[in-house]
JSON list of C-alpha atoms and ligand atoms in Angstrom, two decimals:
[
{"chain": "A", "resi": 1, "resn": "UNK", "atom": "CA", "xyz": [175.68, 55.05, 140.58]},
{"chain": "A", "resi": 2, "resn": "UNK", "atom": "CA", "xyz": [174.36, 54.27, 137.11]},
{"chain": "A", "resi": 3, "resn": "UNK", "atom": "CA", "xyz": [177.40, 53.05, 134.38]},
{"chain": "A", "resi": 4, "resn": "UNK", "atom": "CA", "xyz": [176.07, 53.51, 130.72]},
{"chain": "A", "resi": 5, "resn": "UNK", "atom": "CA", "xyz": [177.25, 50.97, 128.71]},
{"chain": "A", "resi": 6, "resn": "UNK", "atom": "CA", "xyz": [176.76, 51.03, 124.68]},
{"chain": "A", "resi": 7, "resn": "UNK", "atom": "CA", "xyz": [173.80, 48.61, 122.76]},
{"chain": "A", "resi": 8, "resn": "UNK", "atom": "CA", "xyz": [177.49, 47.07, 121.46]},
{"chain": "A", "resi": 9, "resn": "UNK", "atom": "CA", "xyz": [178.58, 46.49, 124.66]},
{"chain": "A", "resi": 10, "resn": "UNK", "atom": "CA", "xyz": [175.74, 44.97, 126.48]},
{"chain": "A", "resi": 11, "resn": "UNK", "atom": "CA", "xyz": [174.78, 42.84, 123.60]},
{"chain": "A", "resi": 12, "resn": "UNK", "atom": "CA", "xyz": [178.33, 41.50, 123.79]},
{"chain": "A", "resi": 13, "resn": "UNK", "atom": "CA", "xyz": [177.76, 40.90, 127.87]},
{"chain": "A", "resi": 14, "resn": "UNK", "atom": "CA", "xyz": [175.18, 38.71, 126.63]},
{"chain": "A", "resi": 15, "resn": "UNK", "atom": "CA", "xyz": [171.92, 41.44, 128.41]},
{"chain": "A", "resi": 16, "resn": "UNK", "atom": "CA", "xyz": [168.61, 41.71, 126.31]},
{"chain": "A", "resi": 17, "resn": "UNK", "atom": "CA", "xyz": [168.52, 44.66, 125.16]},
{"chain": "A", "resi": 18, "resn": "UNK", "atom": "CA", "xyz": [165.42, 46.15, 124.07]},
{"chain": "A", "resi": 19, "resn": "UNK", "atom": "CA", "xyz": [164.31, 47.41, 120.43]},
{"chain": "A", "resi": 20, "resn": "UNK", "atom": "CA", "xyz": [162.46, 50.40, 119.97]},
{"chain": "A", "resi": 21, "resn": "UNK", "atom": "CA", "xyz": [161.64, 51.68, 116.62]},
{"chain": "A", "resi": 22, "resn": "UNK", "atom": "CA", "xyz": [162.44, 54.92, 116.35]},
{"chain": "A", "resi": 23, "resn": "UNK", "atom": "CA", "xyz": [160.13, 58.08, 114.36]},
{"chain": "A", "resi": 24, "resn": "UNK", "atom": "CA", "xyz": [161.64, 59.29, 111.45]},
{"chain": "A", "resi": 25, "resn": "UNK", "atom": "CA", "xyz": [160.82, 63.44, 110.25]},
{"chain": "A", "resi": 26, "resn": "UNK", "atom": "CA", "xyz": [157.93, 64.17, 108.13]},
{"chain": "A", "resi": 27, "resn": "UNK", "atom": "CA", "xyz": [161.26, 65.79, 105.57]},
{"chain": "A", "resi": 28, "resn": "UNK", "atom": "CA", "xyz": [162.11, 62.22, 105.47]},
{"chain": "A", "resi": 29, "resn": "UNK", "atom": "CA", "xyz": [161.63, 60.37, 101.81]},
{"chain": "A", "resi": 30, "resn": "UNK", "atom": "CA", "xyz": [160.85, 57.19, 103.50]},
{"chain": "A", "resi": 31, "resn": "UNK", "atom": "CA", "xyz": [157.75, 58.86, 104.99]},
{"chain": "A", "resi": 32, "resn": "UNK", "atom": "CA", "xyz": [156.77, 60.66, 101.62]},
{"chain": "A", "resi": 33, "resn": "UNK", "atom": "CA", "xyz": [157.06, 57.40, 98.75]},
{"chain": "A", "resi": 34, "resn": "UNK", "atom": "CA", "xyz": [154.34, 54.91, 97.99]},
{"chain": "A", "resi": 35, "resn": "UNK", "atom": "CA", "xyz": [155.71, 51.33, 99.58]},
{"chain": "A", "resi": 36, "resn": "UNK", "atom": "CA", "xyz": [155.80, 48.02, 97.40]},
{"chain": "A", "resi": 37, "resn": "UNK", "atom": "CA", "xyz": [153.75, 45.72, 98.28]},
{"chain": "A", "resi": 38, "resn": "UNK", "atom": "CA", "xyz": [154.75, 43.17, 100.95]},
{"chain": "A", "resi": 39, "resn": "UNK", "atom": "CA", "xyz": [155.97, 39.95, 100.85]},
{"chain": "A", "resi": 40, "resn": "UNK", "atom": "CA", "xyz": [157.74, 37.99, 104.24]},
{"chain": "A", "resi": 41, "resn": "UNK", "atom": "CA", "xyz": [160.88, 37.40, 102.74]},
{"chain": "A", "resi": 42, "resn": "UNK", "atom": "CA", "xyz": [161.63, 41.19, 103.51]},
{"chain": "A", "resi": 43, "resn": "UNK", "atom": "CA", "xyz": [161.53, 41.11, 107.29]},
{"chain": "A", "resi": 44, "resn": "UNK", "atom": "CA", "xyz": [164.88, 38.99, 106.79]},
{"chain": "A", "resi": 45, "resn": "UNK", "atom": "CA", "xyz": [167.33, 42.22, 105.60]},
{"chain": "A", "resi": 46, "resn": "UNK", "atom": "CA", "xyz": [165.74, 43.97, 108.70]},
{"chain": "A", "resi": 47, "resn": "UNK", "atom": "CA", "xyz": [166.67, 41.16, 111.35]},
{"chain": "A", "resi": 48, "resn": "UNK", "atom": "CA", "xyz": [162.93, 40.72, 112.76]},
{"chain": "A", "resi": 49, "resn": "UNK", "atom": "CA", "xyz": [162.12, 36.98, 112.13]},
{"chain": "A", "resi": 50, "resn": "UNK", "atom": "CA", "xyz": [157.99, 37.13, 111.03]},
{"chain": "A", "resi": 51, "resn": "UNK", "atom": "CA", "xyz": [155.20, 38.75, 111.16]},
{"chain": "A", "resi": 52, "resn": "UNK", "atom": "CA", "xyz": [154.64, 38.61, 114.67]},
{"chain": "A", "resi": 53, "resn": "UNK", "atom": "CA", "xyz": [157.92, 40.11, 116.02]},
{"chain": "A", "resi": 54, "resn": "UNK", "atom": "CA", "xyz": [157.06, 43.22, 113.40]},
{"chain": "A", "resi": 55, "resn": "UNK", "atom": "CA", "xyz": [153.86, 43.08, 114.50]},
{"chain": "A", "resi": 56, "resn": "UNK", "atom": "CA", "xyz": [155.03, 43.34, 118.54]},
{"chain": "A", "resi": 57, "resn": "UNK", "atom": "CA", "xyz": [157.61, 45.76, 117.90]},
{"chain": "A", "resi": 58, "resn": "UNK", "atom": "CA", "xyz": [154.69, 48.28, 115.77]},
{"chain": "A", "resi": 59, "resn": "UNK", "atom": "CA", "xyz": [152.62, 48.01, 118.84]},
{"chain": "A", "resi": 60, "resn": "UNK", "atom": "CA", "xyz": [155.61, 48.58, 121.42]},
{"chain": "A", "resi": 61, "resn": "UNK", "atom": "CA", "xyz": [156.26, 51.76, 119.38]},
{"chain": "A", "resi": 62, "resn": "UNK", "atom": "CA", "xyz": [153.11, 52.69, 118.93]},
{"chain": "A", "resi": 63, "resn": "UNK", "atom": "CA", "xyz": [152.23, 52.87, 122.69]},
{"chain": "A", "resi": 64, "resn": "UNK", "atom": "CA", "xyz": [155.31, 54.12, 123.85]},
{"chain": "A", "resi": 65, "resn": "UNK", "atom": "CA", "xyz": [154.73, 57.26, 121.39]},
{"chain": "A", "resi": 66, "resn": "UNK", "atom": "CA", "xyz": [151.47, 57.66, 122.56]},
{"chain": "A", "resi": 67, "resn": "UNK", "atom": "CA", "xyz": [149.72, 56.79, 119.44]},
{"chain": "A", "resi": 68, "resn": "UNK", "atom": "CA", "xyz": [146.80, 54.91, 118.45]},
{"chain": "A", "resi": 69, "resn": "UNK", "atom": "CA", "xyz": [148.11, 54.23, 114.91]},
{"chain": "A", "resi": 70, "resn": "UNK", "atom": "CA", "xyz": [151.63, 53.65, 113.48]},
{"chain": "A", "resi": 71, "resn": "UNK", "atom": "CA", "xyz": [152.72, 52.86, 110.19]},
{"chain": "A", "resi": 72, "resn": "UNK", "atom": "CA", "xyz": [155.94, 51.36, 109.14]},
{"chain": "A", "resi": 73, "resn": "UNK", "atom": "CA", "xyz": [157.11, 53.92, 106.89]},
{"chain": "A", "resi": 74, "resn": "UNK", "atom": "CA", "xyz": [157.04, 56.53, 109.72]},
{"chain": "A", "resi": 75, "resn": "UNK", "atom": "CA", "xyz": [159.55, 54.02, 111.51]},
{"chain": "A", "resi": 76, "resn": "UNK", "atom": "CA", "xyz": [161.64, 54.13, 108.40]},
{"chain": "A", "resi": 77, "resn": "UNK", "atom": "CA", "xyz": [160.55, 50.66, 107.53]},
{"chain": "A", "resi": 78, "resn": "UNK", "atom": "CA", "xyz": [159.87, 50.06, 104.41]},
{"chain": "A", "resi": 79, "resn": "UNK", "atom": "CA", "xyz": [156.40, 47.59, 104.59]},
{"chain": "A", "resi": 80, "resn": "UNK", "atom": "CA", "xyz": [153.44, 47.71, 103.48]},
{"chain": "A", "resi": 81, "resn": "UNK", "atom": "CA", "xyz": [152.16, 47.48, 107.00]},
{"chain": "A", "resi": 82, "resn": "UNK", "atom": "CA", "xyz": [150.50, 49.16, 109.84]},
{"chain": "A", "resi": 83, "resn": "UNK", "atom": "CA", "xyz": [149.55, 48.26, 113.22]},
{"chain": "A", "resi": 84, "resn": "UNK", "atom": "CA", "xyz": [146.05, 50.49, 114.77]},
{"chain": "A", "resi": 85, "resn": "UNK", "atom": "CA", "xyz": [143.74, 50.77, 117.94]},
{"chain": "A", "resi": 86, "resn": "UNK", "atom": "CA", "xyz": [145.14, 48.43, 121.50]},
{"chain": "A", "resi": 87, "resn": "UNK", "atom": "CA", "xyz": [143.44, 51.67, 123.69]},
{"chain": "A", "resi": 88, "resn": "UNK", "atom": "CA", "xyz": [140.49, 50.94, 125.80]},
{"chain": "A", "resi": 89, "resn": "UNK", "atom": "CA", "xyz": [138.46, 53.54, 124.27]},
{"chain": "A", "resi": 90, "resn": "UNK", "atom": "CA", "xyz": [138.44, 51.76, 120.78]},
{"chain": "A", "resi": 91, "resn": "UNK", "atom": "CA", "xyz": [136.18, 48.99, 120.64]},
{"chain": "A", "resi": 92, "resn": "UNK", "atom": "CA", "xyz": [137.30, 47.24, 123.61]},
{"chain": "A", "resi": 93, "resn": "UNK", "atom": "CA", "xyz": [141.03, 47.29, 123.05]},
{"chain": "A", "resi": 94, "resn": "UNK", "atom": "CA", "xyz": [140.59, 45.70, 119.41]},
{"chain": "A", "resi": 95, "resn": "UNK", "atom": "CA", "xyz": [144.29, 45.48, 117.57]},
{"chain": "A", "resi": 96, "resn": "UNK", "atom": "CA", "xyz": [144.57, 45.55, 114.15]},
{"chain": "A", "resi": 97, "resn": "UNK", "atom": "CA", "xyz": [147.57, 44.87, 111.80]},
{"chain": "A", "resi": 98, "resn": "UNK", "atom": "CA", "xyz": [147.50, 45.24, 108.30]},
{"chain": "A", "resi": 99, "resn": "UNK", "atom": "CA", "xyz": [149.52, 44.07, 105.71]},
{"chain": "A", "resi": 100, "resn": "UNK", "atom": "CA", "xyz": [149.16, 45.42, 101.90]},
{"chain": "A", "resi": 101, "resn": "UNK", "atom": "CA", "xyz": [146.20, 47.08, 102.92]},
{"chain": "A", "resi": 102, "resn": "UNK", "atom": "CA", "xyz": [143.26, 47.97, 100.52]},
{"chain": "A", "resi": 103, "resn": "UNK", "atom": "CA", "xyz": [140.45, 50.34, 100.79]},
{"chain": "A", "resi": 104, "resn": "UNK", "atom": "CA", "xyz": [137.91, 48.46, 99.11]},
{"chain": "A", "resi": 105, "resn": "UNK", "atom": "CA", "xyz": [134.98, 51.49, 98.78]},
{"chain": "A", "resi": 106, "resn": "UNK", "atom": "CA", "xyz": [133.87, 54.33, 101.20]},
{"chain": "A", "resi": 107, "resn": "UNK", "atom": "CA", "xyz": [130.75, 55.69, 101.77]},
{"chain": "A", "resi": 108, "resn": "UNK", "atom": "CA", "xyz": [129.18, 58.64, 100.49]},
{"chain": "A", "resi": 109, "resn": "UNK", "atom": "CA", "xyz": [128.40, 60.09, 103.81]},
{"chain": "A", "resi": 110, "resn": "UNK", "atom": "CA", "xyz": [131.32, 61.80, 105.57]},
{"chain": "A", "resi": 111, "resn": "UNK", "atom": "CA", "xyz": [132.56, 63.38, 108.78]},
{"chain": "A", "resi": 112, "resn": "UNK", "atom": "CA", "xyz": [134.48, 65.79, 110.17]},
{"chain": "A", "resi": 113, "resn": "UNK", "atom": "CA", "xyz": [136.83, 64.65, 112.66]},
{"chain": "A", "resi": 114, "resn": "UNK", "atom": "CA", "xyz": [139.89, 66.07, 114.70]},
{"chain": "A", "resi": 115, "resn": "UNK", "atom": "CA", "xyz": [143.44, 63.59, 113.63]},
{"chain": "A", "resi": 116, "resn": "UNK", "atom": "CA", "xyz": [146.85, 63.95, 114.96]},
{"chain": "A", "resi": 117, "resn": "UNK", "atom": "CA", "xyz": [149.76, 61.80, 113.89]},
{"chain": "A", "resi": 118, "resn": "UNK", "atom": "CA", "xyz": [153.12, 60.69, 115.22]},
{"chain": "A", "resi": 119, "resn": "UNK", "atom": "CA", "xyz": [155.14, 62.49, 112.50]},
{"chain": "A", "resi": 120, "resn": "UNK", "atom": "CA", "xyz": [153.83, 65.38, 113.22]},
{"chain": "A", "resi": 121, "resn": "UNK", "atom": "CA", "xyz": [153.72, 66.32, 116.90]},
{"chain": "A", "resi": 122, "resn": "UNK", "atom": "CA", "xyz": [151.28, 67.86, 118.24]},
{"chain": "A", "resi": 123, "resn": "UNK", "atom": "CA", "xyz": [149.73, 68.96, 114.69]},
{"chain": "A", "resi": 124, "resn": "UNK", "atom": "CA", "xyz": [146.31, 68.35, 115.30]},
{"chain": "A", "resi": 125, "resn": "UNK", "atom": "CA", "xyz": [143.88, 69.10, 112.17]},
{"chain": "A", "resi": 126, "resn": "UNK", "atom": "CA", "xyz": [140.19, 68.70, 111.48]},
{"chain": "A", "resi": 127, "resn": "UNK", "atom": "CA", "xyz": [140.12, 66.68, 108.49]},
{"chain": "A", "resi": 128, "resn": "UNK", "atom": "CA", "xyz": [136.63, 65.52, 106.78]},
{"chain": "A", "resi": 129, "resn": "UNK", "atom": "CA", "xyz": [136.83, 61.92, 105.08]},
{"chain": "A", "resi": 130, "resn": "UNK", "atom": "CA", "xyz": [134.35, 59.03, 104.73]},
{"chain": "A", "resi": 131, "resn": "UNK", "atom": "CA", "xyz": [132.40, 57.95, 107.84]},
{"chain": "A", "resi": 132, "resn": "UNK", "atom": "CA", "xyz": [132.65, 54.20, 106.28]},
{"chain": "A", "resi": 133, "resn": "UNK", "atom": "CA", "xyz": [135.27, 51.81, 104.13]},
{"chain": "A", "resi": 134, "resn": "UNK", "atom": "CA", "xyz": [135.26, 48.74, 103.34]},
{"chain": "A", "resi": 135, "resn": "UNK", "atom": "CA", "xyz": [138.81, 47.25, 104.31]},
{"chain": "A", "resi": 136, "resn": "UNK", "atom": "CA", "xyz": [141.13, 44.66, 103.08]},
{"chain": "A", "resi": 137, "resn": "UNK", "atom": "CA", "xyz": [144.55, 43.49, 104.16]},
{"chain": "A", "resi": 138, "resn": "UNK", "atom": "CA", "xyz": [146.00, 40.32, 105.77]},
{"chain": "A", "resi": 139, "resn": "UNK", "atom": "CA", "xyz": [146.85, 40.03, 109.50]},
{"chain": "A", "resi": 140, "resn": "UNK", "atom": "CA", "xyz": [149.98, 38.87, 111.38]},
{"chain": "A", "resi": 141, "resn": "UNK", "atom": "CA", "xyz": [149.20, 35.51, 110.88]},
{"chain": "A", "resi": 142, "resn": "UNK", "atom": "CA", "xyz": [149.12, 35.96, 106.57]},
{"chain": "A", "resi": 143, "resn": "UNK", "atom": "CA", "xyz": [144.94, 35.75, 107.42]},
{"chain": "A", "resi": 144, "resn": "UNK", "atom": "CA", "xyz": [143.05, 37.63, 104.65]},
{"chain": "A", "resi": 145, "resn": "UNK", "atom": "CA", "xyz": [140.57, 39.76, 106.42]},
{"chain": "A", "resi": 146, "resn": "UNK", "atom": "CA", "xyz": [137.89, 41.62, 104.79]},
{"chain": "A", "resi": 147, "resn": "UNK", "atom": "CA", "xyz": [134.82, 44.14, 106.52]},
{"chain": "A", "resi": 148, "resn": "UNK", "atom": "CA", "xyz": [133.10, 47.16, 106.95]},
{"chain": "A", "resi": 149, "resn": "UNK", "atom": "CA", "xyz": [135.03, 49.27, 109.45]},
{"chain": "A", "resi": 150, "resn": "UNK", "atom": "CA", "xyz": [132.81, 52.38, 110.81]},
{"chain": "A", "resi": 151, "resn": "UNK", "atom": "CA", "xyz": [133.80, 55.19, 113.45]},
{"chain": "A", "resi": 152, "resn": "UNK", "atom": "CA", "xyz": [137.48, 55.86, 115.14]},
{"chain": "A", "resi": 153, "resn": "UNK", "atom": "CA", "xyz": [138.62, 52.23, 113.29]},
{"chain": "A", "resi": 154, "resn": "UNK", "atom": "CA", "xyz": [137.25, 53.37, 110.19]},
{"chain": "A", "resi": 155, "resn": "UNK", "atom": "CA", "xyz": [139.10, 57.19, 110.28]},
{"chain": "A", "resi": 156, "resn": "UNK", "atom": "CA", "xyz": [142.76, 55.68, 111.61]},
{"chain": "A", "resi": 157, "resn": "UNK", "atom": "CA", "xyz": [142.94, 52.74, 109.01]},
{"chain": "A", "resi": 158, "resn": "UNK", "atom": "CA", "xyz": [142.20, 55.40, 106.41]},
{"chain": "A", "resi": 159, "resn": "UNK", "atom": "CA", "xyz": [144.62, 57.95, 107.59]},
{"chain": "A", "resi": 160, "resn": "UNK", "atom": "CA", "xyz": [147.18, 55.24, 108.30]},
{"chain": "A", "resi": 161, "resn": "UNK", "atom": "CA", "xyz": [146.22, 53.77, 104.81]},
{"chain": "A", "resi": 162, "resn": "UNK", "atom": "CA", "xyz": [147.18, 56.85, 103.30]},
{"chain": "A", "resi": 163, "resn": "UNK", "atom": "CA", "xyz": [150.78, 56.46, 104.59]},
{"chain": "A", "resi": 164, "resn": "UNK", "atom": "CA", "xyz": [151.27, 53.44, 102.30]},
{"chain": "A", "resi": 165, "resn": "UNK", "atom": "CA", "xyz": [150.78, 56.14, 99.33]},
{"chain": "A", "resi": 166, "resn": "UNK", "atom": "CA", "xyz": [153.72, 57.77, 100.94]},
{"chain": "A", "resi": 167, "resn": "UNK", "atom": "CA", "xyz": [150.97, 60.92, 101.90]},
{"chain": "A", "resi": 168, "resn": "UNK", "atom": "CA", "xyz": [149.93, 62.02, 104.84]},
{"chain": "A", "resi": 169, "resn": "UNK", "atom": "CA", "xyz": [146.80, 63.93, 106.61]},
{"chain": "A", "resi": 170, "resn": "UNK", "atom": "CA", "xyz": [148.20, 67.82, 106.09]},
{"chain": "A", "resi": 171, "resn": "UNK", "atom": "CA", "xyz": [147.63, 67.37, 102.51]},
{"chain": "A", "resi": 172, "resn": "UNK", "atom": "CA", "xyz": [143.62, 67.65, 103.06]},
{"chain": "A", "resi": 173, "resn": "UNK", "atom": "CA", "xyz": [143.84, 70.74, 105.46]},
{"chain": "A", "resi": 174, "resn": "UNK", "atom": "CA", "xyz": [143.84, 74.61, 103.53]},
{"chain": "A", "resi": 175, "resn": "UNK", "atom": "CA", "xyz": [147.04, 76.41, 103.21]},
{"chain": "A", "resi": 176, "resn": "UNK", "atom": "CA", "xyz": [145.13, 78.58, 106.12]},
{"chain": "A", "resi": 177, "resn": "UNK", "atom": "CA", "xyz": [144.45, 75.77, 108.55]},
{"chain": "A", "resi": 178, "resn": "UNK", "atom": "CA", "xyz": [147.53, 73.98, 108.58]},
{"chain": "A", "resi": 179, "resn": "UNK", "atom": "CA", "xyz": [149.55, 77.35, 109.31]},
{"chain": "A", "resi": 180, "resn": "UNK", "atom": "CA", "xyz": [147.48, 77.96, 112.10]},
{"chain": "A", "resi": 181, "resn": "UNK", "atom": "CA", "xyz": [147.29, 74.48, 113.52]},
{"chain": "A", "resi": 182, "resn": "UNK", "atom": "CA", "xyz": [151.74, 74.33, 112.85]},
{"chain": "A", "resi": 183, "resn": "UNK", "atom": "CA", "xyz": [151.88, 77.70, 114.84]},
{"chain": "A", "resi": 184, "resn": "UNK", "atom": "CA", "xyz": [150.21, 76.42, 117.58]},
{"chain": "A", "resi": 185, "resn": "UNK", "atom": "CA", "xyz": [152.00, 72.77, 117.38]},
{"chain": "A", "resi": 186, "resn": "UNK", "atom": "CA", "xyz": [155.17, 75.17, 117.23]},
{"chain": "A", "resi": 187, "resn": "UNK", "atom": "CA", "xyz": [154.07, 76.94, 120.57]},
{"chain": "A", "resi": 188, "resn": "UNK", "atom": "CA", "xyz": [153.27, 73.58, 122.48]},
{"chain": "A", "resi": 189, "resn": "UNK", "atom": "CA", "xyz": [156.46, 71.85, 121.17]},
{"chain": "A", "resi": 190, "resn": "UNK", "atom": "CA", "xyz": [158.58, 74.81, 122.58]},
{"chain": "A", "resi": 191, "resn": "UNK", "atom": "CA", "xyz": [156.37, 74.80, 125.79]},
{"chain": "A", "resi": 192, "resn": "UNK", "atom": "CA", "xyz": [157.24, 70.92, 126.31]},
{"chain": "A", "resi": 193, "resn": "UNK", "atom": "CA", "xyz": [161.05, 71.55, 125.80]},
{"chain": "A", "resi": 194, "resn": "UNK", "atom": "CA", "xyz": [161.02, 74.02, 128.00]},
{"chain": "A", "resi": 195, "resn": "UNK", "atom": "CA", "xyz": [159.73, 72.21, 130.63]},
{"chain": "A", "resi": 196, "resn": "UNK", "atom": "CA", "xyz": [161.92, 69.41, 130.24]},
{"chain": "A", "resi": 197, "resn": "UNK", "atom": "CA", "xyz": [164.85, 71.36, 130.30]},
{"chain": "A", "resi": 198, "resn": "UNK", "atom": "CA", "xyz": [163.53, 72.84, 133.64]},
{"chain": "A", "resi": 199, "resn": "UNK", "atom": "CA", "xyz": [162.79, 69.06, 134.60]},
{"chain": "A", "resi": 200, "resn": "UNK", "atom": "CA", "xyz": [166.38, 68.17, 133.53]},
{"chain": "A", "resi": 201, "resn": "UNK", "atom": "CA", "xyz": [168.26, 70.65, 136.12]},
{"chain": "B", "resi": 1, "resn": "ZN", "atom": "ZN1", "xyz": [149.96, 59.47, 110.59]}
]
C-alpha cells in the first residue's frame, strides 16, 4: 500500500522532494504582461539559488510537458528568460537558454510553419514569420551570446521571444483560423479526458 504524505510533511522527514514548475492558463496576467528585464538578484524571492538551478528546473518542465520551448512567464515566473530545443530532432539536441533576450533583425524572406505551445494545448496554428533572426541574450552562465539562428531554432526563439512581450502566437492567426483550430483543440482535449477517466477506473 501507497501512504500519501504532504510536500510539508516529507520535507519535514527530511525526503527530497522534487520541484516541478507548474503551467499557468493563457487567462492568466502573468502570461499576458511584458517582463522587466532580468537581473540575478531576483531568483532569490523565488528560492532557486542561480542561473543554473532556473535553468534545470525550465528544462525539467519543459520535457515533462512535452515541449520543445518554455518560457518563464508561462510558469508564472516572472523572468526575462526562456529555455528552447534538448530534442534529438533539433540540431543534435542543442539547448538554449536565454536571458533578456533580443531579436536583433529578421529576414525579409518568411515561412509558413505549423506552432503549438504549452499554454495552449493542443492549439496547433500555421503561423508565417521570418525564416531568419539575428539573436541576442545571455546564457546560464551570464555569457553574452550573439548569431544568426535559421530553421526550427530560429521559429521557437521567436515565438518564445514573443512571450517576453507578454503575447503569444494566436494573435497572428485570423479570427477564422483560430476558431477552427480551438474547436478542434476543444475536441482532442475532451477526447484525452475521456480516456483518462476510462484509464482511471
Ligand atoms: Zn508558447
Amino acid at each position: 500500500m501507497v501512504k500519501v504524505i504532504s510536500k510539508e510533511e516529507a520535507e519535514k522527514q527530511g525526503m527530497e522532494v522534487e520541484r516541478l514548475l507548474q503551467l499557468i492558463p493563457p487567462s492568466d496576467p502573468r502570461v499576458r504582461s511584458a517582463i522587466a528585464p532580468f537581473t540575478d538578484d531576483m531568483l532569490k524571492e523565488h528560492d532557486i539559488k542561480d542561473r543554473k538551478e532556473l535553468s534545470d528546473l525550465m528544462f525539467k518542465a519543459m520535457l515533462r510537458y512535452g515541449g520543445i520551448g518554455l518560457s518563464a512567464n508561462q510558469v508564472g515566473l516572472p523572468f526575462n528568460m526562456f529555455v528552447l530545443g534538448d530534442n534529438l530532432s533539433l540540431e543534435n539536441g542543442l539547448k538554449m537558454t536565454c536571458f533578456n533576450p533580443m531579436i536583433v533583425s529578421t529576414s525579409k524572406e518568411t515561412v509558413l510553419m505549423k506552432e503549438g505551445c504549452l499554454t495552449y494545448p493542443f492549439l496547433f496554428l500555421s503561423i508565417v514569420r521570418p525564416r531568419k533572426c539575428v539573436a541576442k541574450y545571455t546564457d546560464e552562465n551570464g555569457d553574452l551570446k550573439e548569431g544568426q539562428l535559421d530553421g526550427m531554432i530560429s521559429r521557437i526563439f521567436q515565438h518564445e521571444y514573443e512571450h517576453m512581450l507578454g503575447r503569444n502566437f494566436t494573435e497572428h492567426a485570423s479570427k477564422m483560423k483560430l476558431d477552427m483550430a480551438e474547436k478542434k483543440a476543444k475536441k482532442m482535449w475532451t477526447l484525452v479526458q475521456k480516456r483518462n477517466e476510462k484509464a482511471n477506473k
